[in-house]
Each structure stands twice: as C-alpha cells, then as structure tokens.
JSON list of C-alpha atoms in Angstrom, two decimals:
[
{"chain": "Q", "resi": 168, "resn": "VAL", "atom": "CA", "xyz": [19.15, -18.15, 173.24]},
{"chain": "Q", "resi": 169, "resn": "PHE", "atom": "CA", "xyz": [22.52, -15.96, 172.42]},
{"chain": "Q", "resi": 170, "resn": "PHE", "atom": "CA", "xyz": [23.99, -19.32, 174.49]},
{"chain": "Q", "resi": 171, "resn": "ALA", "atom": "CA", "xyz": [22.78, -22.06, 172.51]},
{"chain": "Q", "resi": 172, "resn": "HIS", "atom": "CA", "xyz": [23.64, -19.84, 169.30]},
{"chain": "Q", "resi": 173, "resn": "LEU", "atom": "CA", "xyz": [27.09, -19.30, 170.23]},
{"chain": "Q", "resi": 174, "resn": "SER", "atom": "CA", "xyz": [26.99, -23.05, 171.25]},
{"chain": "Q", "resi": 175, "resn": "TYR", "atom": "CA", "xyz": [26.47, -24.13, 167.72]},
{"chain": "Q", "resi": 176, "resn": "ALA", "atom": "CA", "xyz": [28.77, -21.69, 166.36]},
{"chain": "Q", "resi": 177, "resn": "VAL", "atom": "CA", "xyz": [31.70, -23.24, 168.42]},
{"chain": "Q", "resi": 178, "resn": "GLY", "atom": "CA", "xyz": [30.78, -27.17, 166.97]},
{"chain": "Q", "resi": 179, "resn": "LYS", "atom": "CA", "xyz": [30.76, -25.02, 163.70]},
{"chain": "Q", "resi": 180, "resn": "ASN", "atom": "CA", "xyz": [33.99, -23.94, 163.66]},
{"chain": "Q", "resi": 181, "resn": "LEU", "atom": "CA", "xyz": [35.44, -26.75, 165.61]},
{"chain": "Q", "resi": 182, "resn": "SER", "atom": "CA", "xyz": [34.20, -29.29, 162.61]},
{"chain": "Q", "resi": 183, "resn": "TYR", "atom": "CA", "xyz": [35.40, -26.90, 159.90]},
{"chain": "Q", "resi": 184, "resn": "ALA", "atom": "CA", "xyz": [39.29, -26.74, 160.94]},
{"chain": "Q", "resi": 185, "resn": "LEU", "atom": "CA", "xyz": [39.14, -30.25, 162.16]},
{"chain": "Q", "resi": 186, "resn": "LEU", "atom": "CA", "xyz": [37.97, -31.33, 158.60]},
{"chain": "Q", "resi": 187, "resn": "GLY", "atom": "CA", "xyz": [40.47, -28.43, 156.62]},
{"chain": "Q", "resi": 188, "resn": "ALA", "atom": "CA", "xyz": [43.32, -29.65, 158.68]},
{"chain": "Q", "resi": 189, "resn": "VAL", "atom": "CA", "xyz": [42.15, -33.42, 157.27]},
{"chain": "Q", "resi": 190, "resn": "PHE", "atom": "CA", "xyz": [41.87, -31.87, 154.10]},
{"chain": "Q", "resi": 191, "resn": "GLY", "atom": "CA", "xyz": [45.51, -29.76, 154.64]},
{"chain": "Q", "resi": 192, "resn": "ALA", "atom": "CA", "xyz": [47.16, -33.06, 155.93]},
{"chain": "Q", "resi": 193, "resn": "LEU", "atom": "CA", "xyz": [45.77, -34.82, 152.10]},
{"chain": "Q", "resi": 194, "resn": "GLY", "atom": "CA", "xyz": [46.87, -32.25, 150.04]},
{"chain": "Q", "resi": 195, "resn": "ALA", "atom": "CA", "xyz": [50.74, -32.82, 152.10]},
{"chain": "Q", "resi": 196, "resn": "VAL", "atom": "CA", "xyz": [50.95, -36.78, 151.39]},
{"chain": "Q", "resi": 197, "resn": "LEU", "atom": "CA", "xyz": [49.08, -36.25, 147.49]},
{"chain": "Q", "resi": 198, "resn": "THR", "atom": "CA", "xyz": [51.93, -33.67, 146.65]},
{"chain": "Q", "resi": 199, "resn": "ILE", "atom": "CA", "xyz": [49.56, -31.44, 145.45]},
{"chain": "Q", "resi": 200, "resn": "THR", "atom": "CA", "xyz": [50.89, -29.33, 141.46]},
{"chain": "Q", "resi": 201, "resn": "PRO", "atom": "CA", "xyz": [49.40, -26.03, 140.93]},
{"chain": "Q", "resi": 202, "resn": "HIS", "atom": "CA", "xyz": [48.18, -28.05, 137.78]},
{"chain": "Q", "resi": 203, "resn": "MET", "atom": "CA", "xyz": [46.45, -29.79, 140.71]},
{"chain": "Q", "resi": 204, "resn": "ARG", "atom": "CA", "xyz": [45.49, -26.89, 142.18]},
{"chain": "Q", "resi": 205, "resn": "GLY", "atom": "CA", "xyz": [43.94, -25.57, 139.32]},
{"chain": "Q", "resi": 206, "resn": "ILE", "atom": "CA", "xyz": [42.19, -28.74, 138.46]},
{"chain": "Q", "resi": 207, "resn": "ALA", "atom": "CA", "xyz": [40.49, -28.78, 141.59]},
{"chain": "Q", "resi": 208, "resn": "ALA", "atom": "CA", "xyz": [39.39, -25.24, 141.67]},
{"chain": "Q", "resi": 209, "resn": "LEU", "atom": "CA", "xyz": [38.06, -25.71, 138.57]},
{"chain": "Q", "resi": 210, "resn": "ILE", "atom": "CA", "xyz": [36.24, -28.77, 140.11]},
{"chain": "Q", "resi": 211, "resn": "ALA", "atom": "CA", "xyz": [34.76, -26.42, 142.88]},
{"chain": "Q", "resi": 212, "resn": "GLY", "atom": "CA", "xyz": [33.98, -23.57, 140.54]},
{"chain": "Q", "resi": 213, "resn": "ILE", "atom": "CA", "xyz": [32.03, -25.45, 138.28]},
{"chain": "Q", "resi": 214, "resn": "PHE", "atom": "CA", "xyz": [29.64, -27.39, 140.54]},
{"chain": "Q", "resi": 215, "resn": "LEU", "atom": "CA", "xyz": [29.48, -24.07, 142.43]},
{"chain": "Q", "resi": 216, "resn": "VAL", "atom": "CA", "xyz": [27.72, -22.80, 139.33]},
{"chain": "Q", "resi": 217, "resn": "LEU", "atom": "CA", "xyz": [25.94, -26.17, 138.65]},
{"chain": "Q", "resi": 218, "resn": "PHE", "atom": "CA", "xyz": [24.80, -24.95, 142.45]},
{"chain": "Q", "resi": 219, "resn": "GLY", "atom": "CA", "xyz": [23.31, -22.01, 141.79]},
{"chain": "Q", "resi": 220, "resn": "PHE", "atom": "CA", "xyz": [21.72, -23.67, 138.42]},
{"chain": "Q", "resi": 221, "resn": "ASN", "atom": "CA", "xyz": [19.87, -25.64, 140.99]},
{"chain": "Q", "resi": 222, "resn": "MET", "atom": "CA", "xyz": [18.83, -22.65, 142.82]},
{"chain": "Q", "resi": 223, "resn": "LEU", "atom": "CA", "xyz": [17.54, -21.24, 140.35]},
{"chain": "Q", "resi": 224, "resn": "LYS", "atom": "CA", "xyz": [16.00, -23.92, 138.86]},
{"chain": "Q", "resi": 225, "resn": "LEU", "atom": "CA", "xyz": [16.76, -23.07, 135.68]},
{"chain": "Q", "resi": 226, "resn": "PHE", "atom": "CA", "xyz": [16.71, -27.08, 134.76]},
{"chain": "Q", "resi": 227, "resn": "PRO", "atom": "CA", "xyz": [14.17, -28.38, 136.64]},
{"chain": "Q", "resi": 228, "resn": "LYS", "atom": "CA", "xyz": [14.73, -31.73, 135.89]},
{"chain": "Q", "resi": 229, "resn": "PHE", "atom": "CA", "xyz": [18.58, -32.21, 136.59]},
{"chain": "Q", "resi": 230, "resn": "ARG", "atom": "CA", "xyz": [19.09, -32.26, 140.51]},
{"chain": "Q", "resi": 231, "resn": "LEU", "atom": "CA", "xyz": [22.70, -32.10, 142.11]},
{"chain": "Q", "resi": 232, "resn": "PRO", "atom": "CA", "xyz": [24.02, -35.82, 143.44]},
{"chain": "Q", "resi": 233, "resn": "SER", "atom": "CA", "xyz": [22.91, -36.37, 146.90]},
{"chain": "Q", "resi": 234, "resn": "LEU", "atom": "CA", "xyz": [24.02, -39.26, 149.39]},
{"chain": "Q", "resi": 235, "resn": "SER", "atom": "CA", "xyz": [20.26, -40.12, 149.73]},
{"chain": "Q", "resi": 236, "resn": "SER", "atom": "CA", "xyz": [18.03, -43.86, 150.29]},
{"chain": "Q", "resi": 237, "resn": "LYS", "atom": "CA", "xyz": [14.82, -44.88, 150.79]},
{"chain": "Q", "resi": 238, "resn": "SER", "atom": "CA", "xyz": [14.24, -43.95, 153.86]},
{"chain": "Q", "resi": 239, "resn": "GLY", "atom": "CA", "xyz": [15.77, -40.23, 153.16]},
{"chain": "Q", "resi": 240, "resn": "SER", "atom": "CA", "xyz": [18.90, -37.89, 153.54]},
{"chain": "Q", "resi": 241, "resn": "VAL", "atom": "CA", "xyz": [22.27, -39.80, 155.16]},
{"chain": "Q", "resi": 242, "resn": "THR", "atom": "CA", "xyz": [21.91, -36.40, 157.04]},
{"chain": "Q", "resi": 243, "resn": "GLN", "atom": "CA", "xyz": [18.32, -36.45, 157.57]},
{"chain": "Q", "resi": 244, "resn": "ARG", "atom": "CA", "xyz": [18.53, -40.06, 159.16]},
{"chain": "Q", "resi": 245, "resn": "ILE", "atom": "CA", "xyz": [21.79, -39.18, 161.34]},
{"chain": "Q", "resi": 246, "resn": "TYR", "atom": "CA", "xyz": [19.62, -35.81, 163.10]},
{"chain": "Q", "resi": 247, "resn": "ARG", "atom": "CA", "xyz": [16.80, -37.97, 163.32]},
{"chain": "Q", "resi": 248, "resn": "ASP", "atom": "CA", "xyz": [18.73, -40.67, 165.53]},
{"chain": "Q", "resi": 249, "resn": "LEU", "atom": "CA", "xyz": [19.98, -37.61, 167.29]},
{"chain": "Q", "resi": 250, "resn": "LYS", "atom": "CA", "xyz": [16.85, -36.49, 168.33]},
{"chain": "Q", "resi": 251, "resn": "PRO", "atom": "CA", "xyz": [16.96, -37.74, 171.84]},
{"chain": "Q", "resi": 252, "resn": "ARG", "atom": "CA", "xyz": [20.06, -35.57, 172.68]},
{"chain": "Q", "resi": 253, "resn": "ARG", "atom": "CA", "xyz": [20.82, -32.78, 170.65]},
{"chain": "Q", "resi": 254, "resn": "ASP", "atom": "CA", "xyz": [22.14, -29.95, 171.43]},
{"chain": "Q", "resi": 255, "resn": "PRO", "atom": "CA", "xyz": [23.53, -26.65, 169.77]},
{"chain": "Q", "resi": 256, "resn": "LEU", "atom": "CA", "xyz": [27.21, -28.22, 169.85]},
{"chain": "Q", "resi": 257, "resn": "THR", "atom": "CA", "xyz": [26.68, -31.53, 168.61]},
{"chain": "Q", "resi": 258, "resn": "VAL", "atom": "CA", "xyz": [24.48, -30.03, 165.70]},
{"chain": "Q", "resi": 259, "resn": "GLY", "atom": "CA", "xyz": [26.91, -27.42, 164.72]},
{"chain": "Q", "resi": 260, "resn": "PHE", "atom": "CA", "xyz": [30.12, -29.73, 165.38]},
{"chain": "Q", "resi": 261, "resn": "LEU", "atom": "CA", "xyz": [28.10, -31.88, 162.75]},
{"chain": "Q", "resi": 262, "resn": "SER", "atom": "CA", "xyz": [27.13, -29.72, 160.18]},
{"chain": "Q", "resi": 263, "resn": "GLY", "atom": "CA", "xyz": [30.84, -29.48, 159.19]},
{"chain": "Q", "resi": 264, "resn": "PHE", "atom": "CA", "xyz": [30.52, -32.62, 158.55]},
{"chain": "Q", "resi": 265, "resn": "LEU", "atom": "CA", "xyz": [26.97, -33.28, 157.41]},
{"chain": "Q", "resi": 266, "resn": "LEU", "atom": "CA", "xyz": [26.01, -30.18, 155.41]},
{"chain": "Q", "resi": 267, "resn": "GLY", "atom": "CA", "xyz": [25.73, -29.76, 151.25]},
{"chain": "Q", "resi": 268, "resn": "CYS", "atom": "CA", "xyz": [27.01, -26.66, 150.88]},
{"chain": "Q", "resi": 269, "resn": "GLY", "atom": "CA", "xyz": [28.56, -25.40, 147.69]},
{"chain": "Q", "resi": 270, "resn": "PRO", "atom": "CA", "xyz": [31.35, -23.27, 149.02]},
{"chain": "Q", "resi": 271, "resn": "LEU", "atom": "CA", "xyz": [31.97, -24.91, 152.11]},
{"chain": "Q", "resi": 272, "resn": "GLN", "atom": "CA", "xyz": [32.76, -27.75, 150.29]},
{"chain": "Q", "resi": 273, "resn": "ALA", "atom": "CA", "xyz": [34.77, -25.44, 147.37]},
{"chain": "Q", "resi": 274, "resn": "MET", "atom": "CA", "xyz": [36.82, -24.97, 150.59]},
{"chain": "Q", "resi": 275, "resn": "TYR", "atom": "CA", "xyz": [37.39, -28.16, 152.11]},
{"chain": "Q", "resi": 276, "resn": "ILE", "atom": "CA", "xyz": [38.72, -28.81, 147.99]},
{"chain": "Q", "resi": 277, "resn": "MET", "atom": "CA", "xyz": [40.75, -25.45, 148.58]},
{"chain": "Q", "resi": 278, "resn": "ALA", "atom": "CA", "xyz": [42.12, -26.75, 151.90]},
{"chain": "Q", "resi": 279, "resn": "LEU", "atom": "CA", "xyz": [43.08, -29.23, 149.74]},
{"chain": "Q", "resi": 280, "resn": "GLY", "atom": "CA", "xyz": [45.33, -27.05, 148.22]},
{"chain": "Q", "resi": 281, "resn": "VAL", "atom": "CA", "xyz": [47.55, -25.76, 150.36]},
{"chain": "Q", "resi": 282, "resn": "ALA", "atom": "CA", "xyz": [49.22, -28.71, 151.36]},
{"chain": "Q", "resi": 283, "resn": "ASP", "atom": "CA", "xyz": [49.26, -27.85, 154.81]},
{"chain": "Q", "resi": 284, "resn": "PRO", "atom": "CA", "xyz": [47.00, -29.23, 158.23]},
{"chain": "Q", "resi": 285, "resn": "LEU", "atom": "CA", "xyz": [47.91, -25.82, 159.83]},
{"chain": "Q", "resi": 286, "resn": "LYS", "atom": "CA", "xyz": [46.99, -23.62, 156.92]},
{"chain": "Q", "resi": 287, "resn": "GLY", "atom": "CA", "xyz": [43.87, -25.73, 156.26]},
{"chain": "Q", "resi": 288, "resn": "ALA", "atom": "CA", "xyz": [42.79, -25.83, 160.06]},
{"chain": "Q", "resi": 289, "resn": "ILE", "atom": "CA", "xyz": [42.49, -22.09, 159.57]},
{"chain": "Q", "resi": 290, "resn": "LEU", "atom": "CA", "xyz": [41.81, -21.48, 156.42]},
{"chain": "Q", "resi": 291, "resn": "LEU", "atom": "CA", "xyz": [38.55, -23.12, 157.20]},
{"chain": "Q", "resi": 292, "resn": "LEU", "atom": "CA", "xyz": [38.24, -21.28, 160.79]},
{"chain": "Q", "resi": 293, "resn": "CYS", "atom": "CA", "xyz": [38.39, -18.34, 159.26]},
{"chain": "Q", "resi": 294, "resn": "PHE", "atom": "CA", "xyz": [36.02, -19.37, 156.44]},
{"chain": "Q", "resi": 295, "resn": "GLY", "atom": "CA", "xyz": [33.67, -20.47, 159.40]},
{"chain": "Q", "resi": 296, "resn": "THR", "atom": "CA", "xyz": [34.33, -17.43, 161.28]},
{"chain": "Q", "resi": 297, "resn": "GLY", "atom": "CA", "xyz": [33.51, -15.16, 158.34]},
{"chain": "Q", "resi": 298, "resn": "THR", "atom": "CA", "xyz": [29.98, -16.63, 157.88]},
{"chain": "Q", "resi": 299, "resn": "LEU", "atom": "CA", "xyz": [28.78, -16.45, 161.04]},
{"chain": "Q", "resi": 300, "resn": "ILE", "atom": "CA", "xyz": [27.54, -13.02, 161.46]},
{"chain": "Q", "resi": 301, "resn": "PRO", "atom": "CA", "xyz": [25.85, -12.78, 158.24]},
{"chain": "Q", "resi": 302, "resn": "LEU", "atom": "CA", "xyz": [24.43, -16.08, 158.12]},
{"chain": "Q", "resi": 303, "resn": "LEU", "atom": "CA", "xyz": [22.60, -15.66, 161.34]},
{"chain": "Q", "resi": 304, "resn": "SER", "atom": "CA", "xyz": [21.91, -12.06, 160.57]},
{"chain": "Q", "resi": 305, "resn": "PHE", "atom": "CA", "xyz": [20.55, -13.39, 156.97]},
{"chain": "Q", "resi": 306, "resn": "GLY", "atom": "CA", "xyz": [18.28, -15.89, 158.66]},
{"chain": "Q", "resi": 307, "resn": "VAL", "atom": "CA", "xyz": [16.49, -13.92, 161.04]},
{"chain": "Q", "resi": 308, "resn": "PHE", "atom": "CA", "xyz": [16.60, -11.19, 158.73]},
{"chain": "Q", "resi": 309, "resn": "ALA", "atom": "CA", "xyz": [14.86, -13.43, 155.58]},
{"chain": "Q", "resi": 310, "resn": "SER", "atom": "CA", "xyz": [12.69, -14.71, 157.96]},
{"chain": "Q", "resi": 311, "resn": "ALA", "atom": "CA", "xyz": [11.30, -11.36, 158.20]},
{"chain": "Q", "resi": 312, "resn": "LEU", "atom": "CA", "xyz": [10.48, -11.63, 154.70]},
{"chain": "Q", "resi": 313, "resn": "SER", "atom": "CA", "xyz": [7.29, -11.70, 153.10]},
{"chain": "Q", "resi": 314, "resn": "GLY", "atom": "CA", "xyz": [7.22, -15.33, 151.04]},
{"chain": "Q", "resi": 315, "resn": "LYS", "atom": "CA", "xyz": [7.40, -12.88, 147.71]},
{"chain": "Q", "resi": 316, "resn": "THR", "atom": "CA", "xyz": [10.61, -11.27, 148.55]},
{"chain": "Q", "resi": 317, "resn": "GLN", "atom": "CA", "xyz": [12.44, -14.75, 149.88]},
{"chain": "Q", "resi": 318, "resn": "ASN", "atom": "CA", "xyz": [11.75, -15.93, 146.56]},
{"chain": "Q", "resi": 319, "resn": "GLN", "atom": "CA", "xyz": [13.46, -12.74, 145.08]},
{"chain": "Q", "resi": 320, "resn": "LEU", "atom": "CA", "xyz": [16.15, -12.98, 147.74]},
{"chain": "Q", "resi": 321, "resn": "MET", "atom": "CA", "xyz": [17.18, -16.89, 146.82]},
{"chain": "Q", "resi": 322, "resn": "THR", "atom": "CA", "xyz": [16.84, -15.84, 142.78]},
{"chain": "Q", "resi": 323, "resn": "VAL", "atom": "CA", "xyz": [19.84, -13.17, 143.90]},
{"chain": "Q", "resi": 324, "resn": "SER", "atom": "CA", "xyz": [21.72, -15.51, 146.11]},
{"chain": "Q", "resi": 325, "resn": "GLY", "atom": "CA", "xyz": [21.56, -18.35, 143.02]},
{"chain": "Q", "resi": 326, "resn": "ILE", "atom": "CA", "xyz": [23.05, -15.77, 140.83]},
{"chain": "Q", "resi": 327, "resn": "LEU", "atom": "CA", "xyz": [25.87, -14.22, 143.03]},
{"chain": "Q", "resi": 328, "resn": "VAL", "atom": "CA", "xyz": [26.94, -18.87, 143.80]},
{"chain": "Q", "resi": 329, "resn": "ILE", "atom": "CA", "xyz": [26.93, -18.48, 139.98]},
{"chain": "Q", "resi": 330, "resn": "LEU", "atom": "CA", "xyz": [29.68, -15.61, 139.81]},
{"chain": "Q", "resi": 331, "resn": "MET", "atom": "CA", "xyz": [31.37, -17.24, 142.43]},
{"chain": "Q", "resi": 332, "resn": "GLY", "atom": "CA", "xyz": [31.54, -20.15, 140.21]},
{"chain": "Q", "resi": 333, "resn": "LEU", "atom": "CA", "xyz": [32.79, -18.83, 137.78]},
{"chain": "Q", "resi": 334, "resn": "MET", "atom": "CA", "xyz": [35.30, -16.49, 139.27]},
{"chain": "Q", "resi": 335, "resn": "MET", "atom": "CA", "xyz": [36.84, -20.32, 140.78]},
{"chain": "Q", "resi": 336, "resn": "THR", "atom": "CA", "xyz": [36.60, -21.38, 137.81]},
{"chain": "Q", "resi": 337, "resn": "ASP", "atom": "CA", "xyz": [38.52, -19.11, 135.85]},
{"chain": "Q", "resi": 338, "resn": "ARG", "atom": "CA", "xyz": [41.25, -19.13, 138.98]},
{"chain": "Q", "resi": 339, "resn": "GLY", "atom": "CA", "xyz": [41.36, -22.80, 138.03]},
{"chain": "Q", "resi": 340, "resn": "LEU", "atom": "CA", "xyz": [41.67, -22.72, 133.98]},
{"chain": "Q", "resi": 341, "resn": "LYS", "atom": "CA", "xyz": [44.52, -19.90, 134.57]},
{"chain": "Q", "resi": 342, "resn": "MET", "atom": "CA", "xyz": [46.72, -21.88, 136.87]},
{"chain": "Q", "resi": 343, "resn": "THR", "atom": "CA", "xyz": [46.29, -25.60, 135.22]},
{"chain": "Q", "resi": 344, "resn": "GLN", "atom": "CA", "xyz": [47.62, -22.84, 131.74]},
{"chain": "Q", "resi": 345, "resn": "SER", "atom": "CA", "xyz": [44.83, -24.73, 129.32]},
{"chain": "Q", "resi": 346, "resn": "GLY", "atom": "CA", "xyz": [45.22, -21.35, 127.20]},
{"chain": "Q", "resi": 347, "resn": "TYR", "atom": "CA", "xyz": [41.65, -19.93, 128.57]},
{"chain": "Q", "resi": 348, "resn": "ASN", "atom": "CA", "xyz": [40.00, -17.78, 131.20]},
{"chain": "Q", "resi": 349, "resn": "ILE", "atom": "CA", "xyz": [36.98, -16.15, 131.19]},
{"chain": "Q", "resi": 350, "resn": "GLY", "atom": "CA", "xyz": [38.07, -12.78, 132.56]},
{"chain": "Q", "resi": 351, "resn": "ALA", "atom": "CA", "xyz": [40.58, -12.12, 129.59]}
]
C-alpha cells in the first residue's frame, strides 16, 4: 500500500513539474508584465472564490464550466479507457493534466507569471510535494468521520478556498495598480 501511494505521489509530482515548466516557458515567450501577472492573479482569485461558493452550494443552479459530453467528462472517459492498465504511477501522472482542482489551476497561472521554465517546474514541484502529507492525512482522517462531520469539514474547506481566492484577488488588484484592494 505504501509503495502504491509513493508511486502515485511520484507520478503526480512529475506531471506538476512538467506542466510548471511548460507554463513557465510559455510565460517567458509571452513577456508577462507585472500588470499581466496581476490580471492572472485576479482571474485565479476569482476562480477560487467561485470554486469555494460551489463547494458551499450557495448558488445551487450555478456550476463552473467543465469539459464534459453526453458520455461523461473527459477525465472519466480517460480513466475508463485506462482501467485495464491503471497503476498508481500513471494515475498520479495523469492527475496533473486532468485534475480540475482550483488551487492547482491557480498555481499553473502563477507558473505562467514566473516566466521561467525551471522556476515554474520548481514552483509546481514544491506545491505538489507540499500537498502530499496533508492530502493523504486528510483522506485517512475524513474517511473515519461521520457523514455529518464530513459535510461540516466541506463547509470549512469551502470557506478556506474563498479566503484564499480573496487573498489572491487582492494581490492581483495590487499588482495591476487598479487603486483598489481588499485588504486596505
């Protein structure tokens, strides 16, 4: 079991670092200005706030866009096609490409802003490594909780995501020198 978790973690971190390098290289080619980085932080922050609202189910009819079709989401179809040869390393590696995680997508935008492939790779590698123990611990901990407590934990998580989004939005406002910021 430990080796399976370790394989998943290695695959996940490899894909995060690879995508961090790609976004960092893209940022280097596009000549990202501080104003553009501020706009990217604003977009990422707003996305996180919306993601948090979605987690809290504050607006039941509101759904964030997803890559889906009549036969299910793109992610579900890829995992279904991989089922016969699914192993933890492959699943971990694909998670960087297919995981619709707001904080991860915000990190991709940040890697774009560093405008350097090596720094982008390091940024995402550190993010991935930093999430390993909390995510594994959270998974073990949450599975032992009652349904009611799990719902309460989801509420707290949604609030934290919204706060993180507000902080990132504030950073974006400051970087764009819009004259507005949340923390003033």
